[in-house]
Amino acid sequence: MGIRADEVPFVRAYDVRHLSHFNYHDEAPMWWGFWGIILIETTVFATLIASYYYLNLSYPEIPPAGVKKPDLLLGTISSLVLLSSSYPMHKADSASEKGDITTLKWGLLVCIALASLFLVLKVYEYSQVEYRWDSHAYGSILWGIVIFHSVHVTSLVLKTIFISYLAWRGFFNKERHLGVTINGIYWHFVVLVWVPLYLVLYWSPRLF
Amino acid sequence: MRIRGKSISSTVATIVGAILVLFLTSCEHAGFQSTLNPKSTQAAEIAFLWWVMLGVFTVVLLAVTLLVAAAVLRRYDGKPGELTEPQKRNMVLIGGVIIPVVVIFVFVIYSVSVGRYTASVPHDAPITIEIVGHQWWWDVRYRVTGRPLNVRTANEIHVPVGVPVRFVLESRDVIHSFWMPNFQGKTDLIPGRRNFTWVTATEPGVFRGQCAEFCGLQHAKMAFVVVASPEDEFYAWLERQAQPARAPVTAAQIRGREVFETTSCTLCHTIRGTQALAEVAPDLTHIGSRQTLAAGSLPNTRGHLAGWLANPQQIKPGSRMPNLYLKNDELDALIEYLSSLE
Amino acid sequence: MENPERETINAPEHNRFYSAEEVEDVAELDRTWASPPGILGWFMTVNHTNIGRRYVVTAFTFFLIAGVLGLLMRTQLMQPEMKLLNPDLYNQIFTMHGITMMFLFAVPVMEGLATYIVPLMLGTRDMAFPRLNAFGYYVYLLGGITLYVALFMGLAPDAGWFNYPPLSNQEFSPGMRVDIYAMLITFIEIAALVAAVELIVTIFKQRAPGMSLNRMPLFVWSILVTAFMIIFAMPVVMVASMFLAFDRNVGTHFYEALSPAGQGPLLWQHLFWFFGHPEVYIIFIPALGMISSIVTTFARRPVYGYTALVLSIVGTGFLGFALWVHHMYTTGLPQLGLSFFTAASAMIAIPAGVQIFCWIATLWGGRPQFKTPLLFVLGFFFIFVLGGLTGVMIASVPFDAQVHDTYFIVAHFHYVLIGGAVFPLFGGLYYWFPKFAGRMLSETAGKWSFALMFIGFNVSFFPMHNLGLMGMPRRVYTYIEGLGWNDLNLMATVGAYVLAVGILISLINVIYSALYGRESGPNPWDADTLEWACPSPPPNYNFSPMPAVDGLHPMWDMKERGERPIVTGVRTDMRQVLTTTLMDARPHALSNLARPSIAPLLLTGAVGLGFIGFLFSIYWLILSFFLAFFAIVYWNYPRHDERTPPWQKEGENGD
Ligand code: HEA
Ligand code: HEA
Ligand code: CUA
Ligand SMILES: [Cu+2]
């Protein structure tokens, strides 16, 4: 039989009393957890892009003959709107780190407004498209990608509304802002992931 | 509890013995639907590859098993049982890296060279057999360069011995897989795609093949017959198949043809020379000459034909052939007619 | 023994011996970490030991059910033209057998075991996101139950576990069956992903101080690699099945064969196998970790070639993503490309060989103790190597063209799955059961069970190689007389029953020993890793005081030195754990874990409503999106006492 664990005397190796339990970045499991989610989502978007090209292999050109390419102008404008929202988010996040709650509160609202504008533009843009997801394989994957990304933006907006509600209630302060940081990381991710999607959907049919 | 060394090594010996016996006996048993009884140059190459791999990998398995046995069963009567650090390292290096690398290297080269042969479909081959997979039967057409023949049959494939034959494979519904174990590895029939394979039969005989990709309810009963025959016999058979259906002679046969033409049979089947020209179901022009019914599931006897016509759903539940609810006299006449279509 | 890390110790009087009472208020710890009582409390529990145990028990239940389905199939195939199962039922049964074994048994059981064992091995009190853990379990449970409800309603999926379109399209599979496949696979994979993130973060951040990456037990390494593989593999099958669900329900054309080159059907195959191949290693790699633990313990010595083993596990993980096309050799893809996959597949033999020989080197001269766990590992050697070698054979394109989709493949994958995962898992069960239950399993029954399983397995699955070579395709509900398959099929069926008896003995052993087994004490095998440092079964808080580590074999080190390094200063009045740095596990911060909550159950309900509701109408999915949002808000809503923590009110300085 093995020696009983409780028979061996303890010797103190570490005392951790002094360590902080407010964690911001890589100290916080939550921060790592969000990177995990971002990794998962990246895999999803990569799969979508791979499927886009694979399905289009069977057409001599993308999109198939007779199908209009997505509208470059509208697409670009809405993309710029979305991209620009990263800036106020960054401002809000770093303001919260400094304890500047006013900037945080208003920054979040600007973000919500920009992302909502993006959604409105997207709805307008795609209401102009004359084919739908059930028209052909190209339509399926195009609409699939756009809707999937828009759902992300929607959930981003909802989440940020919740965060900004907490901010207006005075929940966050100099120490306690992990929620803002993480929401910010996710925000930047959803914005940034649109860049490759935009290039794939709007530019690759025009360049190749 | 200690297990004694002898009993383990004798167990190992028994197991290995059993492995070899099993494979060798199955080689003996190997019949008309077996990869171990190759009847084409392609299948022969693959079978040889298999025997080589079996030999080499049996040695690997044996070596590993014996090493494990040796490791755990060594006696430790005071003698130091330890391996030295370099000995351990060499064991891992040789067993885990060097031998596998060498074996894999040879294996990949050998396998790729066999693969290049078996996949080198001769697109200029004089004989092309076009196969379309359906749930759950095979539609077969022949194209022979220089002979304007119109041969369409079903669930039966004839190939000449000694001549490369090209197959074109397509599907109209779901994915099937065309497999003649004695002749060639399988190739899928994928809707929207065209695949190719080829066969050079080496011996005459009658064999069986079967759909190998799960394709729904009756995947199990989607088989076919393969007949390899000398070239002249093959062409003679082909000429016979190219003829329109034999005209009915006896009264029963005439009545049978009438039944055929007036019931729903014509909605799906073809009998060349009659009004039945639909292509949804097997061509019946020479049904009487075929060896099986219901895609390789039943021998083509009058009894089975009667059973099939009376109640296909019982024999092959889910089959696309509906129950016809024929009256007894209609059934008899129909059987009479169909069996006459040699 | 020299210990450079001792310098980092910041306790002035670190040479003093402590008693447990001096370090921590155990009664308060117990209160803090206790789960709420009652039925509602059962649903609020978040402790990893509870969730892990539930996972393992549920997964084994699914194993037994799927095993019984396997027996049904074997009975149907015992003789030609048997009439036990009609084709419709047979197709549902083999599909459910495959789905259950892969999605409801093999992956969850590994994750469940990891959920239980990994935090103990790391010397921490819970996983990083306890509520997420509970959420994952409920998702898995709900998904599994729904599938079986469907089976009993005759609505189970019936297009095979890889469910190829067009067969799985609306046109050829009308009705709800394939929708159930598509929605529930996606749903259940949520659980896998959640567990993966959870395990990664826990392993990265919550190792006992001193447990640098190169002192992590191999089991933890294997789980880490598995979790990363899950993250890159599962999303792909989720996308694939959502495409399928949309094709079937809203008229998209992802998998349609309209296009001239038939991309649609092949798109599914690529996506499915890009997931499917890593999936088999996701099942197999945790087993590598278990084997390493068992071999170390019963050879009574450090495993030989720790670094080589870590590298080979990581290597297998990477290589596993470059093999998927070997499931598609017969689809008519260009030969040149296929050759690449032959080479890549065969290359997996190198890390596999390194692993095998490292263990042999460890066992050599180690005077191994023939306890049941080790017997299962020895069984693994024979069965897995055989299955691995047939794997290399079928990596050959021409040979695979002959045996693809035949019983040769069925034999290959049962050899690797049962030899490579089920046998080690049973070994692990016998090994860790004392930790779960505080009682030993019967050795005699264990050995009988092993013997019957080993013999039964080989008798059952070995002949399948021959059947495949002799032309028997897989997924056939019956076969005709006269093909020479009768004897071998009968043999396979008999073997399956022997195997079942072996499993039954273990089942009885588990139930009996859980009630009447000999008490085990904390470390019955004299094993080396930290999970054996806490009492068996572990209390709610796992360890008091929290352990620290300065070697790869903390339990052996501690015995040798006669002292046990500990961490002090972790709060006992809240669920607090220590987080450490990623590479060398220095204390980094304290982390307050979430308390028990009903939120995970609510979120499961909200999400489940969407996935199951989608079978009827897409609007449920949209509704569920918003319900889930509210559940998440509820989940994360700061509680009053967290906003102004009580200890701050008491005047203590919180940070
Ligand atoms: C635990 C699961 C597991 C594991 C570990 C493996 C391991 C391997 N598998 Fe297997 N496989 C499956 C589960 C698994 N497989 C499943 C479930 C399917 C079928 C899915 C379905 O169709 O339903 C499948 C199917 C499958 C196919 C497709 C067959 C087909 O459908 O036609 C192929 C083809 O290449 C393959 C190859 C391999 C290879 C090369 C390995 C290698 O990793 C094996 C490596 C191990 C060794 C080689 C032994 C140890 C090494 C030594 C002792 C060193 C000496 C070695 C040499 C000298 C070579 N597998
Ligand atoms: C981890 C994975 C795993 C495991 C462990 C098994 C275990 C078994 N499998 Fe499995 N099998 C698969 C994964 C697995 N299988 C997969 C992925 C497929 C492919 C599916 C597809 O094609 O889509 C497959 C396909 C498959 C087929 C081919 C079906 C076909 O193609 O038509 C067969 C046929 O013999 C079979 C048989 C068995 C048997 C007899 C066992 C036995 O080992 C089972 C042993 C267990 C038991 C017998 C239970 C014992 C317990 C009791 C008896 C106690 C009961 C008591 C209570 C319930 C209280 N399996
Ligand atoms: Cu056609 Cu299986
Ligand atoms: Cu694979």
PDB file of C-alpha atoms in Angstrom, chain C residues 93-200:
ATOM      1  CA  ILE C  93     -29.572   1.076 -35.877  1.00  0.00           C
ATOM      2  CA  PHE C  94     -26.183   1.073 -37.560  1.00  0.00           C
ATOM      3  CA  THR C  95     -26.384   4.831 -37.927  1.00  0.00           C
ATOM      4  CA  MET C  96     -27.300   5.307 -34.293  1.00  0.00           C
ATOM      5  CA  HIS C  97     -24.586   2.846 -33.272  1.00  0.00           C
ATOM      6  CA  GLY C  98     -21.980   4.885 -35.123  1.00  0.00           C
ATOM      7  CA  ILE C  99     -23.278   8.273 -33.993  1.00  0.00           C
ATOM      8  CA  THR C 100     -23.640   7.170 -30.405  1.00  0.00           C
ATOM      9  CA  MET C 101     -20.243   5.574 -30.200  1.00  0.00           C
ATOM     10  CA  MET C 102     -18.475   8.515 -31.811  1.00  0.00           C
ATOM     11  CA  PHE C 103     -20.434  11.541 -30.573  1.00  0.00           C
ATOM     12  CA  LEU C 104     -22.132  10.378 -27.401  1.00  0.00           C
ATOM     13  CA  PHE C 105     -19.614   7.926 -26.048  1.00  0.00           C
ATOM     14  CA  ALA C 106     -16.031   8.194 -27.157  1.00  0.00           C
ATOM     15  CA  VAL C 107     -15.537  11.951 -27.237  1.00  0.00           C
ATOM     16  CA  PRO C 108     -17.629  12.814 -24.156  1.00  0.00           C
ATOM     17  CA  VAL C 109     -16.171  10.036 -22.055  1.00  0.00           C
ATOM     18  CA  MET C 110     -12.690  11.341 -22.699  1.00  0.00           C
ATOM     19  CA  GLU C 111     -13.764  14.883 -21.959  1.00  0.00           C
ATOM     20  CA  GLY C 112     -15.638  13.782 -18.869  1.00  0.00           C
ATOM     21  CA  LEU C 113     -12.692  11.869 -17.558  1.00  0.00           C
ATOM     22  CA  ALA C 114     -10.490  14.857 -18.261  1.00  0.00           C
ATOM     23  CA  THR C 115     -12.963  17.119 -16.506  1.00  0.00           C
ATOM     24  CA  TYR C 116     -12.661  14.929 -13.466  1.00  0.00           C
ATOM     25  CA  ILE C 117      -8.974  14.134 -13.506  1.00  0.00           C
ATOM     26  CA  VAL C 118      -7.208  17.119 -15.044  1.00  0.00           C
ATOM     27  CA  PRO C 119      -7.927  19.686 -12.294  1.00  0.00           C
ATOM     28  CA  LEU C 120      -6.833  17.101  -9.753  1.00  0.00           C
ATOM     29  CA  MET C 121      -3.650  16.410 -11.669  1.00  0.00           C
ATOM     30  CA  LEU C 122      -3.013  20.126 -11.860  1.00  0.00           C
ATOM     31  CA  GLY C 123      -3.604  20.558  -8.157  1.00  0.00           C
ATOM     32  CA  THR C 124      -6.400  23.101  -8.453  1.00  0.00           C
ATOM     33  CA  ARG C 125      -9.876  23.327  -6.991  1.00  0.00           C
ATOM     34  CA  ASP C 126     -12.039  23.574 -10.055  1.00  0.00           C
ATOM     35  CA  MET C 127     -11.940  24.334 -13.732  1.00  0.00           C
ATOM     36  CA  ALA C 128     -11.703  27.821 -15.087  1.00  0.00           C
ATOM     37  CA  PHE C 129     -15.363  28.206 -16.050  1.00  0.00           C
ATOM     38  CA  PRO C 130     -17.417  25.960 -13.805  1.00  0.00           C
ATOM     39  CA  ARG C 131     -20.769  27.123 -15.115  1.00  0.00           C
ATOM     40  CA  LEU C 132     -19.725  26.561 -18.690  1.00  0.00           C
ATOM     41  CA  ASN C 133     -18.814  23.066 -17.640  1.00  0.00           C
ATOM     42  CA  ALA C 134     -22.298  22.397 -16.371  1.00  0.00           C
ATOM     43  CA  PHE C 135     -23.739  23.952 -19.515  1.00  0.00           C
ATOM     44  CA  GLY C 136     -21.695  21.606 -21.676  1.00  0.00           C
ATOM     45  CA  TYR C 137     -22.951  18.620 -19.784  1.00  0.00           C
ATOM     46  CA  TYR C 138     -26.614  19.583 -20.078  1.00  0.00           C
ATOM     47  CA  VAL C 139     -26.240  20.225 -23.789  1.00  0.00           C
ATOM     48  CA  TYR C 140     -24.697  16.807 -24.236  1.00  0.00           C
ATOM     49  CA  LEU C 141     -27.362  15.130 -22.136  1.00  0.00           C
ATOM     50  CA  LEU C 142     -30.257  16.860 -23.861  1.00  0.00           C
ATOM     51  CA  GLY C 143     -28.802  16.112 -27.295  1.00  0.00           C
ATOM     52  CA  GLY C 144     -28.276  12.454 -26.473  1.00  0.00           C
ATOM     53  CA  ILE C 145     -31.705  11.966 -25.000  1.00  0.00           C
ATOM     54  CA  THR C 146     -33.368  13.638 -27.960  1.00  0.00           C
ATOM     55  CA  LEU C 147     -31.585  11.292 -30.353  1.00  0.00           C
ATOM     56  CA  TYR C 148     -32.832   8.268 -28.475  1.00  0.00           C
ATOM     57  CA  VAL C 149     -36.342   9.602 -28.183  1.00  0.00           C
ATOM     58  CA  ALA C 150     -36.176   9.893 -31.953  1.00  0.00           C
ATOM     59  CA  LEU C 151     -35.010   6.295 -32.242  1.00  0.00           C
ATOM     60  CA  PHE C 152     -37.952   5.070 -30.249  1.00  0.00           C
ATOM     61  CA  MET C 153     -40.296   7.128 -32.381  1.00  0.00           C
ATOM     62  CA  GLY C 154     -38.790   5.555 -35.486  1.00  0.00           C
ATOM     63  CA  LEU C 155     -37.283   8.889 -36.465  1.00  0.00           C
ATOM     64  CA  ALA C 156     -33.625   8.147 -35.937  1.00  0.00           C
ATOM     65  CA  PRO C 157     -31.105   9.219 -38.584  1.00  0.00           C
ATOM     66  CA  ASP C 158     -30.569   6.449 -41.102  1.00  0.00           C
ATOM     67  CA  ALA C 159     -27.946   7.622 -43.567  1.00  0.00           C
ATOM     68  CA  GLY C 160     -24.839   6.455 -41.729  1.00  0.00           C
ATOM     69  CA  TRP C 161     -22.651   8.377 -39.362  1.00  0.00           C
ATOM     70  CA  PHE C 162     -21.093  10.233 -42.288  1.00  0.00           C
ATOM     71  CA  ASN C 163     -24.430  10.897 -43.841  1.00  0.00           C
ATOM     72  CA  TYR C 164     -23.400  11.595 -47.430  1.00  0.00           C
ATOM     73  CA  PRO C 165     -25.606  13.806 -49.554  1.00  0.00           C
ATOM     74  CA  PRO C 166     -27.397  13.440 -51.946  1.00  0.00           C
ATOM     75  CA  LEU C 167     -28.691  10.450 -49.975  1.00  0.00           C
ATOM     76  CA  SER C 168     -29.172  12.762 -47.017  1.00  0.00           C
ATOM     77  CA  ASN C 169     -30.891  15.461 -49.064  1.00  0.00           C
ATOM     78  CA  GLN C 170     -34.570  16.188 -48.756  1.00  0.00           C
ATOM     79  CA  GLU C 171     -35.252  14.344 -51.999  1.00  0.00           C
ATOM     80  CA  PHE C 172     -33.849  10.977 -50.942  1.00  0.00           C
ATOM     81  CA  SER C 173     -34.344  11.263 -47.199  1.00  0.00           C
ATOM     82  CA  PRO C 174     -37.637  13.030 -46.720  1.00  0.00           C
ATOM     83  CA  GLY C 175     -38.970  13.419 -43.234  1.00  0.00           C
ATOM     84  CA  MET C 176     -37.283  14.439 -40.068  1.00  0.00           C
ATOM     85  CA  ARG C 177     -34.608  11.815 -39.624  1.00  0.00           C
ATOM     86  CA  VAL C 178     -31.704  13.535 -41.265  1.00  0.00           C
ATOM     87  CA  ASP C 179     -32.757  16.891 -39.840  1.00  0.00           C
ATOM     88  CA  ILE C 180     -32.351  15.309 -36.456  1.00  0.00           C
ATOM     89  CA  TYR C 181     -28.866  14.264 -37.428  1.00  0.00           C
ATOM     90  CA  ALA C 182     -27.916  17.701 -38.705  1.00  0.00           C
ATOM     91  CA  MET C 183     -29.305  19.687 -35.805  1.00  0.00           C
ATOM     92  CA  LEU C 184     -28.242  17.396 -33.014  1.00  0.00           C
ATOM     93  CA  ILE C 185     -24.722  16.845 -34.229  1.00  0.00           C
ATOM     94  CA  THR C 186     -24.281  20.595 -34.261  1.00  0.00           C
ATOM     95  CA  PHE C 187     -25.908  20.903 -30.878  1.00  0.00           C
ATOM     96  CA  ILE C 188     -23.843  18.171 -29.247  1.00  0.00           C
ATOM     97  CA  GLU C 189     -20.616  19.563 -30.642  1.00  0.00           C
ATOM     98  CA  ILE C 190     -21.309  22.727 -28.689  1.00  0.00           C
ATOM     99  CA  ALA C 191     -20.629  20.642 -25.602  1.00  0.00           C
ATOM    100  CA  ALA C 192     -17.382  19.355 -27.034  1.00  0.00           C
ATOM    101  CA  LEU C 193     -16.201  22.854 -27.881  1.00  0.00           C
ATOM    102  CA  VAL C 194     -17.148  24.222 -24.499  1.00  0.00           C
ATOM    103  CA  ALA C 195     -15.222  21.472 -22.776  1.00  0.00           C
ATOM    104  CA  ALA C 196     -12.250  22.045 -25.039  1.00  0.00           C
ATOM    105  CA  VAL C 197     -11.967  25.751 -24.246  1.00  0.00           C
ATOM    106  CA  GLU C 198     -12.483  25.003 -20.614  1.00  0.00           C
ATOM    107  CA  LEU C 199      -9.747  22.386 -20.540  1.00  0.00           C
ATOM    108  CA  ILE C 200      -7.275  24.510 -22.435  1.00  0.00           C
TER     109      ILE C 200
END
